[in-house]
Amino acid sequence: MKDKTKAGADTKTHKNDWLGGVLLFAVLIFIDQLTKALADAYQPQFDIIKGWLSITIVYNPGISFGLASDLSVGAKLAIVIGTAVIMAALSVAWFFVNRERRLVRTALVFIVAGGVGNLIDRVYYRVWELDNAEAALLHRGVRDMVDVSRFGFAVCNFADFFITAGAIMLVLSFLFFDAEAFFPVGKYKEMRDRQKQAEEEREKRKKAAETTGTGLAKPEPPQDGTEKDG
């Protein structure tokens, strides 16, 4: 009965995690596409922090942060196909990451949402057919609206921010905020210690079972009615 209850609870938790991941992905895609649509419709031009951060609209036939916009048709098609394959692989990987590794799972959702957000633009506007001049003239290409050129980047969008945030979360999880991190801290160090103790217990039980199997276990005491020496 307890096993059935535990199995039911695990199934419910797995379903909730799956729904949570899908919901977060949908929200991020919505934010990305909404901001792109608004920028495309209203063609804004204004400063948020003068000289540092501004809102504009450009159409980028390249990749994230305005990079590689002058690639050949073949290279752009390769980027589209490669992005689709990578996003699919990361989506599958999400299901194999332990539910306790929440930061890793969240990071994967951010990266996939960002990649898919820009992939939507690339496919819809057929960016492999465009160069920079055509993209600007026809209002086609990945729609970028946040100008961070002061920091050494070109104009970008929220999908780029999601990818960057996901990458940062992955690095932090691998370094500090995960039970399998190189330098786990706080509760993650406690989780690693518990996992280590559990592994040691499993090894002890395994060795005990192997010892029993070789006949080296302690003999049982004689039963009632068994003739004793003397």
mmCIF file of C-alpha atoms in Angstrom:
data_model
loop_
_atom_site.group_PDB
_atom_site.id
_atom_site.type_symbol
_atom_site.label_atom_id
_atom_site.label_comp_id
_atom_site.label_asym_id
_atom_site.label_seq_id
_atom_site.Cartn_x
_atom_site.Cartn_y
_atom_site.Cartn_z
ATOM 1 C CA MET A 1 0.000 0.000 0.000
ATOM 2 C CA LYS A 2 2.814 2.377 0.927
ATOM 3 C CA ASP A 3 4.605 1.609 -2.344
ATOM 4 C CA LYS A 4 1.465 2.481 -4.325
ATOM 5 C CA THR A 5 1.034 5.731 -2.386
ATOM 6 C CA LYS A 6 4.680 6.679 -2.974
ATOM 7 C CA ALA A 7 4.412 5.818 -6.679
ATOM 8 C CA GLY A 8 1.293 7.971 -6.983
ATOM 9 C CA ALA A 9 2.998 10.895 -5.232
ATOM 10 C CA ASP A 10 6.055 10.583 -7.505
ATOM 11 C CA THR A 11 3.836 10.566 -10.596
ATOM 12 C CA LYS A 12 1.989 13.674 -9.409
ATOM 13 C CA THR A 13 5.262 15.479 -8.642
ATOM 14 C CA HIS A 14 6.654 14.548 -12.067
ATOM 15 C CA LYS A 15 3.497 15.839 -13.756
ATOM 16 C CA ASN A 16 3.663 19.121 -11.809
ATOM 17 C CA ASP A 17 7.328 19.580 -12.756
ATOM 18 C CA TRP A 18 6.516 18.930 -16.409
ATOM 19 C CA LEU A 19 3.625 21.400 -16.367
ATOM 20 C CA GLY A 20 5.781 23.985 -14.572
ATOM 21 C CA GLY A 21 8.481 23.705 -17.230
ATOM 22 C CA VAL A 22 5.973 24.030 -20.064
ATOM 23 C CA LEU A 23 4.301 27.028 -18.395
ATOM 24 C CA LEU A 24 7.625 28.833 -17.886
ATOM 25 C CA PHE A 25 8.577 28.130 -21.507
ATOM 26 C CA ALA A 26 5.227 29.493 -22.738
ATOM 27 C CA VAL A 27 5.533 32.660 -20.624
ATOM 28 C CA LEU A 28 9.055 33.365 -21.917
ATOM 29 C CA ILE A 29 8.009 32.824 -25.544
ATOM 30 C CA PHE A 30 5.026 35.133 -24.997
ATOM 31 C CA ILE A 31 7.236 37.894 -23.543
ATOM 32 C CA ASP A 32 9.725 37.577 -26.397
ATOM 33 C CA GLN A 33 7.145 37.599 -29.182
ATOM 34 C CA LEU A 34 5.061 40.369 -27.577
ATOM 35 C CA THR A 35 8.024 42.735 -27.205
ATOM 36 C CA LYS A 36 9.102 41.999 -30.775
ATOM 37 C CA ALA A 37 5.602 42.629 -32.115
ATOM 38 C CA LEU A 38 5.289 45.925 -30.224
ATOM 39 C CA ALA A 39 8.690 47.116 -31.410
ATOM 40 C CA ASP A 40 7.848 46.105 -34.979
ATOM 41 C CA ALA A 41 4.480 47.875 -34.880
ATOM 42 C CA TYR A 42 5.497 51.147 -33.213
ATOM 43 C CA GLN A 43 9.126 51.501 -34.382
ATOM 44 C CA PRO A 44 10.253 53.098 -31.072
ATOM 45 C CA GLN A 45 13.308 55.322 -30.695
ATOM 46 C CA PHE A 46 14.065 56.492 -27.136
ATOM 47 C CA ASP A 47 16.660 56.298 -24.363
ATOM 48 C CA ILE A 48 16.182 54.422 -21.107
ATOM 49 C CA ILE A 49 19.599 55.383 -19.732
ATOM 50 C CA LYS A 50 21.095 57.996 -22.045
ATOM 51 C CA GLY A 51 24.326 56.812 -23.581
ATOM 52 C CA TRP A 52 23.993 53.343 -22.071
ATOM 53 C CA LEU A 53 20.652 51.725 -22.827
ATOM 54 C CA SER A 54 18.067 52.618 -25.446
ATOM 55 C CA ILE A 55 15.116 51.159 -27.324
ATOM 56 C CA THR A 56 15.122 51.008 -31.113
ATOM 57 C CA ILE A 57 14.216 48.461 -33.773
ATOM 58 C CA VAL A 58 16.510 46.688 -36.196
ATOM 59 C CA TYR A 59 16.056 43.568 -38.305
ATOM 60 C CA ASN A 60 18.916 41.144 -37.944
ATOM 61 C CA PRO A 61 19.414 38.337 -40.488
ATOM 62 C CA GLY A 62 22.298 36.986 -38.391
ATOM 63 C CA ILE A 63 22.452 35.406 -34.938
ATOM 64 C CA SER A 64 22.164 36.655 -31.363
ATOM 65 C CA PHE A 65 23.327 40.175 -30.442
ATOM 66 C CA GLY A 66 23.506 41.186 -34.099
ATOM 67 C CA LEU A 67 26.400 38.871 -34.878
ATOM 68 C CA ALA A 68 27.168 37.164 -38.204
ATOM 69 C CA SER A 69 24.586 39.058 -40.251
ATOM 70 C CA ASP A 70 26.700 38.847 -43.427
ATOM 71 C CA LEU A 71 26.912 35.058 -43.637
ATOM 72 C CA SER A 72 26.200 33.119 -46.826
ATOM 73 C CA VAL A 73 22.835 31.502 -47.545
ATOM 74 C CA GLY A 74 24.231 28.068 -46.717
ATOM 75 C CA ALA A 75 25.641 29.254 -43.406
ATOM 76 C CA LYS A 76 22.354 30.892 -42.406
ATOM 77 C CA LEU A 77 20.429 27.728 -43.270
ATOM 78 C CA ALA A 78 22.923 25.728 -41.221
ATOM 79 C CA ILE A 79 22.293 28.052 -38.262
ATOM 80 C CA VAL A 80 18.529 27.559 -38.562
ATOM 81 C CA ILE A 81 18.796 23.770 -38.773
ATOM 82 C CA GLY A 82 21.498 23.585 -36.108
ATOM 83 C CA THR A 83 19.461 25.737 -33.734
ATOM 84 C CA ALA A 84 16.414 23.506 -34.187
ATOM 85 C CA VAL A 85 18.450 20.364 -33.503
ATOM 86 C CA ILE A 86 20.146 21.835 -30.428
ATOM 87 C CA MET A 87 16.871 23.108 -28.971
ATOM 88 C CA ALA A 88 15.281 19.686 -29.500
ATOM 89 C CA ALA A 89 18.240 17.974 -27.810
ATOM 90 C CA LEU A 90 18.127 20.345 -24.821
ATOM 91 C CA SER A 91 14.377 19.810 -24.514
ATOM 92 C CA VAL A 92 14.884 16.040 -24.343
ATOM 93 C CA ALA A 93 17.763 16.485 -21.879
ATOM 94 C CA TRP A 94 15.445 18.443 -19.562
ATOM 95 C CA PHE A 95 13.404 15.285 -18.916
ATOM 96 C CA PHE A 96 16.511 13.355 -17.859
ATOM 97 C CA VAL A 97 17.778 15.929 -15.357
ATOM 98 C CA ASN A 98 16.987 14.979 -11.753
ATOM 99 C CA ARG A 99 14.039 16.981 -10.403
ATOM 100 C CA GLU A 100 16.155 18.124 -7.437
ATOM 101 C CA ARG A 101 18.480 19.981 -9.830
ATOM 102 C CA ARG A 102 16.010 22.833 -10.196
ATOM 103 C CA LEU A 103 18.472 25.509 -11.293
ATOM 104 C CA VAL A 104 19.783 23.318 -14.120
ATOM 105 C CA ARG A 105 16.255 22.538 -15.297
ATOM 106 C CA THR A 106 15.268 26.221 -15.136
ATOM 107 C CA ALA A 107 18.399 27.195 -17.067
ATOM 108 C CA LEU A 108 17.541 24.730 -19.827
ATOM 109 C CA VAL A 109 14.027 26.175 -20.134
ATOM 110 C CA PHE A 110 15.446 29.717 -20.487
ATOM 111 C CA ILE A 111 17.964 28.640 -23.132
ATOM 112 C CA VAL A 112 15.402 26.666 -25.142
ATOM 113 C CA ALA A 113 12.829 29.480 -24.941
ATOM 114 C CA GLY A 114 15.391 32.014 -26.150
ATOM 115 C CA GLY A 115 16.573 29.776 -28.961
ATOM 116 C CA VAL A 116 13.043 28.979 -30.096
ATOM 117 C CA GLY A 117 12.002 32.648 -29.841
ATOM 118 C CA ASN A 118 14.666 33.692 -32.324
ATOM 119 C CA LEU A 119 14.131 30.573 -34.424
ATOM 120 C CA ILE A 120 10.506 31.614 -34.946
ATOM 121 C CA ASP A 121 11.686 34.898 -36.484
ATOM 122 C CA ARG A 122 14.351 33.236 -38.621
ATOM 123 C CA VAL A 123 11.919 30.748 -40.124
ATOM 124 C CA TYR A 124 8.990 33.158 -40.490
ATOM 125 C CA TYR A 125 11.084 35.826 -42.214
ATOM 126 C CA ARG A 126 13.291 33.340 -44.117
ATOM 127 C CA VAL A 127 16.458 35.120 -42.987
ATOM 128 C CA TRP A 128 18.662 32.973 -45.229
ATOM 129 C CA GLU A 129 17.352 34.992 -48.181
ATOM 130 C CA LEU A 130 18.315 38.368 -46.676
ATOM 131 C CA ASP A 131 21.335 40.570 -46.251
ATOM 132 C CA ASN A 132 21.484 43.548 -43.864
ATOM 133 C CA ALA A 133 20.154 46.089 -46.377
ATOM 134 C CA GLU A 134 17.232 43.914 -47.445
ATOM 135 C CA ALA A 135 16.343 43.091 -43.841
ATOM 136 C CA ALA A 136 16.121 46.765 -42.887
ATOM 137 C CA LEU A 137 14.226 47.721 -46.035
ATOM 138 C CA LEU A 138 11.676 44.895 -45.864
ATOM 139 C CA HIS A 139 11.327 44.835 -42.054
ATOM 140 C CA ARG A 140 12.350 41.198 -42.073
ATOM 141 C CA GLY A 141 14.780 39.264 -39.906
ATOM 142 C CA VAL A 142 15.104 38.581 -36.208
ATOM 143 C CA ARG A 143 13.498 41.587 -34.542
ATOM 144 C CA ASP A 144 15.897 43.276 -32.098
ATOM 145 C CA MET A 145 14.979 46.287 -30.000
ATOM 146 C CA VAL A 146 17.298 46.704 -26.981
ATOM 147 C CA ASP A 147 20.434 48.677 -27.832
ATOM 148 C CA VAL A 148 23.315 47.647 -25.559
ATOM 149 C CA SER A 149 26.082 48.655 -27.970
ATOM 150 C CA ARG A 150 27.716 50.635 -25.173
ATOM 151 C CA PHE A 151 28.648 47.280 -23.625
ATOM 152 C CA GLY A 152 30.249 45.978 -26.815
ATOM 153 C CA PHE A 153 27.171 44.254 -28.230
ATOM 154 C CA ALA A 154 24.781 45.219 -30.981
ATOM 155 C CA VAL A 155 21.013 45.603 -30.634
ATOM 156 C CA CYS A 156 19.423 42.483 -29.129
ATOM 157 C CA ASN A 157 16.085 41.197 -27.851
ATOM 158 C CA PHE A 158 14.550 39.364 -24.904
ATOM 159 C CA ALA A 159 15.275 35.962 -26.451
ATOM 160 C CA ASP A 160 18.973 36.857 -26.340
ATOM 161 C CA PHE A 161 18.576 37.837 -22.683
ATOM 162 C CA PHE A 162 16.896 34.506 -21.912
ATOM 163 C CA ILE A 163 19.751 32.575 -23.529
ATOM 164 C CA THR A 164 22.312 34.625 -21.603
ATOM 165 C CA ALA A 165 20.434 34.195 -18.311
ATOM 166 C CA GLY A 166 20.178 30.442 -18.886
ATOM 167 C CA ALA A 167 23.896 30.174 -19.615
ATOM 168 C CA ILE A 168 24.722 32.125 -16.435
ATOM 169 C CA MET A 169 22.424 29.857 -14.396
ATOM 170 C CA LEU A 170 24.135 26.776 -15.827
ATOM 171 C CA VAL A 171 27.592 28.097 -14.941
ATOM 172 C CA LEU A 172 26.480 28.981 -11.403
ATOM 173 C CA SER A 173 24.867 25.575 -10.938
ATOM 174 C CA PHE A 174 27.978 23.747 -12.135
ATOM 175 C CA LEU A 175 30.167 25.839 -9.833
ATOM 176 C CA PHE A 176 28.092 26.372 -6.670
ATOM 177 C CA PHE A 177 24.339 25.827 -6.680
ATOM 178 C CA ASP A 178 23.926 22.125 -7.295
ATOM 179 C CA ALA A 179 24.593 18.925 -5.354
ATOM 180 C CA GLU A 180 26.958 17.887 -8.159
ATOM 181 C CA ALA A 181 28.685 21.293 -8.392
ATOM 182 C CA PHE A 182 32.447 21.643 -8.167
ATOM 183 C CA PHE A 183 32.145 23.817 -5.041
ATOM 184 C CA PRO A 184 28.647 23.226 -3.586
ATOM 185 C CA VAL A 185 27.481 25.727 -0.974
ATOM 186 C CA GLY A 186 24.701 25.815 1.644
ATOM 187 C CA LYS A 187 21.900 23.327 1.127
ATOM 188 C CA TYR A 188 23.610 21.933 -1.958
ATOM 189 C CA LYS A 189 26.600 20.860 0.137
ATOM 190 C CA GLU A 190 24.188 19.183 2.558
ATOM 191 C CA MET A 191 22.497 17.420 -0.365
ATOM 192 C CA ARG A 192 25.871 16.156 -1.600
ATOM 193 C CA ASP A 193 26.746 14.892 1.890
ATOM 194 C CA ARG A 194 23.433 13.020 2.099
ATOM 195 C CA GLN A 195 23.980 11.524 -1.337
ATOM 196 C CA LYS A 196 27.478 10.453 -0.325
ATOM 197 C CA GLN A 197 26.167 8.825 2.863
ATOM 198 C CA ALA A 198 23.446 7.034 0.906
ATOM 199 C CA GLU A 199 26.040 5.769 -1.575
ATOM 200 C CA GLU A 200 28.228 4.501 1.268
ATOM 201 C CA GLU A 201 25.239 2.674 2.775
ATOM 202 C CA ARG A 202 24.488 1.050 -0.566
ATOM 203 C CA GLU A 203 28.101 -0.083 -0.860
ATOM 204 C CA LYS A 204 27.964 -1.593 2.642
ATOM 205 C CA ARG A 205 24.773 -3.491 1.842
ATOM 206 C CA LYS A 206 26.258 -4.674 -1.443
ATOM 207 C CA LYS A 207 29.382 -5.987 0.273
ATOM 208 C CA ALA A 208 27.268 -7.653 2.958
ATOM 209 C CA ALA A 209 25.169 -9.360 0.282
ATOM 210 C CA GLU A 210 28.306 -10.533 -1.534
ATOM 211 C CA THR A 211 29.729 -11.894 1.724
ATOM 212 C CA THR A 212 26.514 -13.799 2.421
ATOM 213 C CA GLY A 213 26.564 -15.214 -1.082
ATOM 214 C CA THR A 214 30.061 -16.707 -0.598
ATOM 215 C CA GLY A 215 28.964 -18.568 2.537
ATOM 216 C CA LEU A 216 31.025 -16.437 4.903
ATOM 217 C CA ALA A 217 28.051 -15.187 6.863
ATOM 218 C CA LYS A 218 27.812 -15.987 10.587
ATOM 219 C CA PRO A 219 26.267 -19.478 11.089
ATOM 220 C CA GLU A 220 22.838 -19.665 12.652
ATOM 221 C CA PRO A 221 22.540 -21.008 16.226
ATOM 222 C CA PRO A 222 21.279 -24.595 16.633
ATOM 223 C CA GLN A 223 17.500 -25.069 16.676
ATOM 224 C CA ASP A 224 15.528 -26.615 19.542
ATOM 225 C CA GLY A 225 15.855 -30.362 19.608
ATOM 226 C CA THR A 226 19.231 -30.325 17.901
ATOM 227 C CA GLU A 227 21.741 -32.528 19.616
ATOM 228 C CA LYS A 228 24.498 -30.491 21.332
ATOM 229 C CA ASP A 229 28.064 -31.523 22.007
ATOM 230 C CA GLY A 230 28.768 -33.031 25.422
#
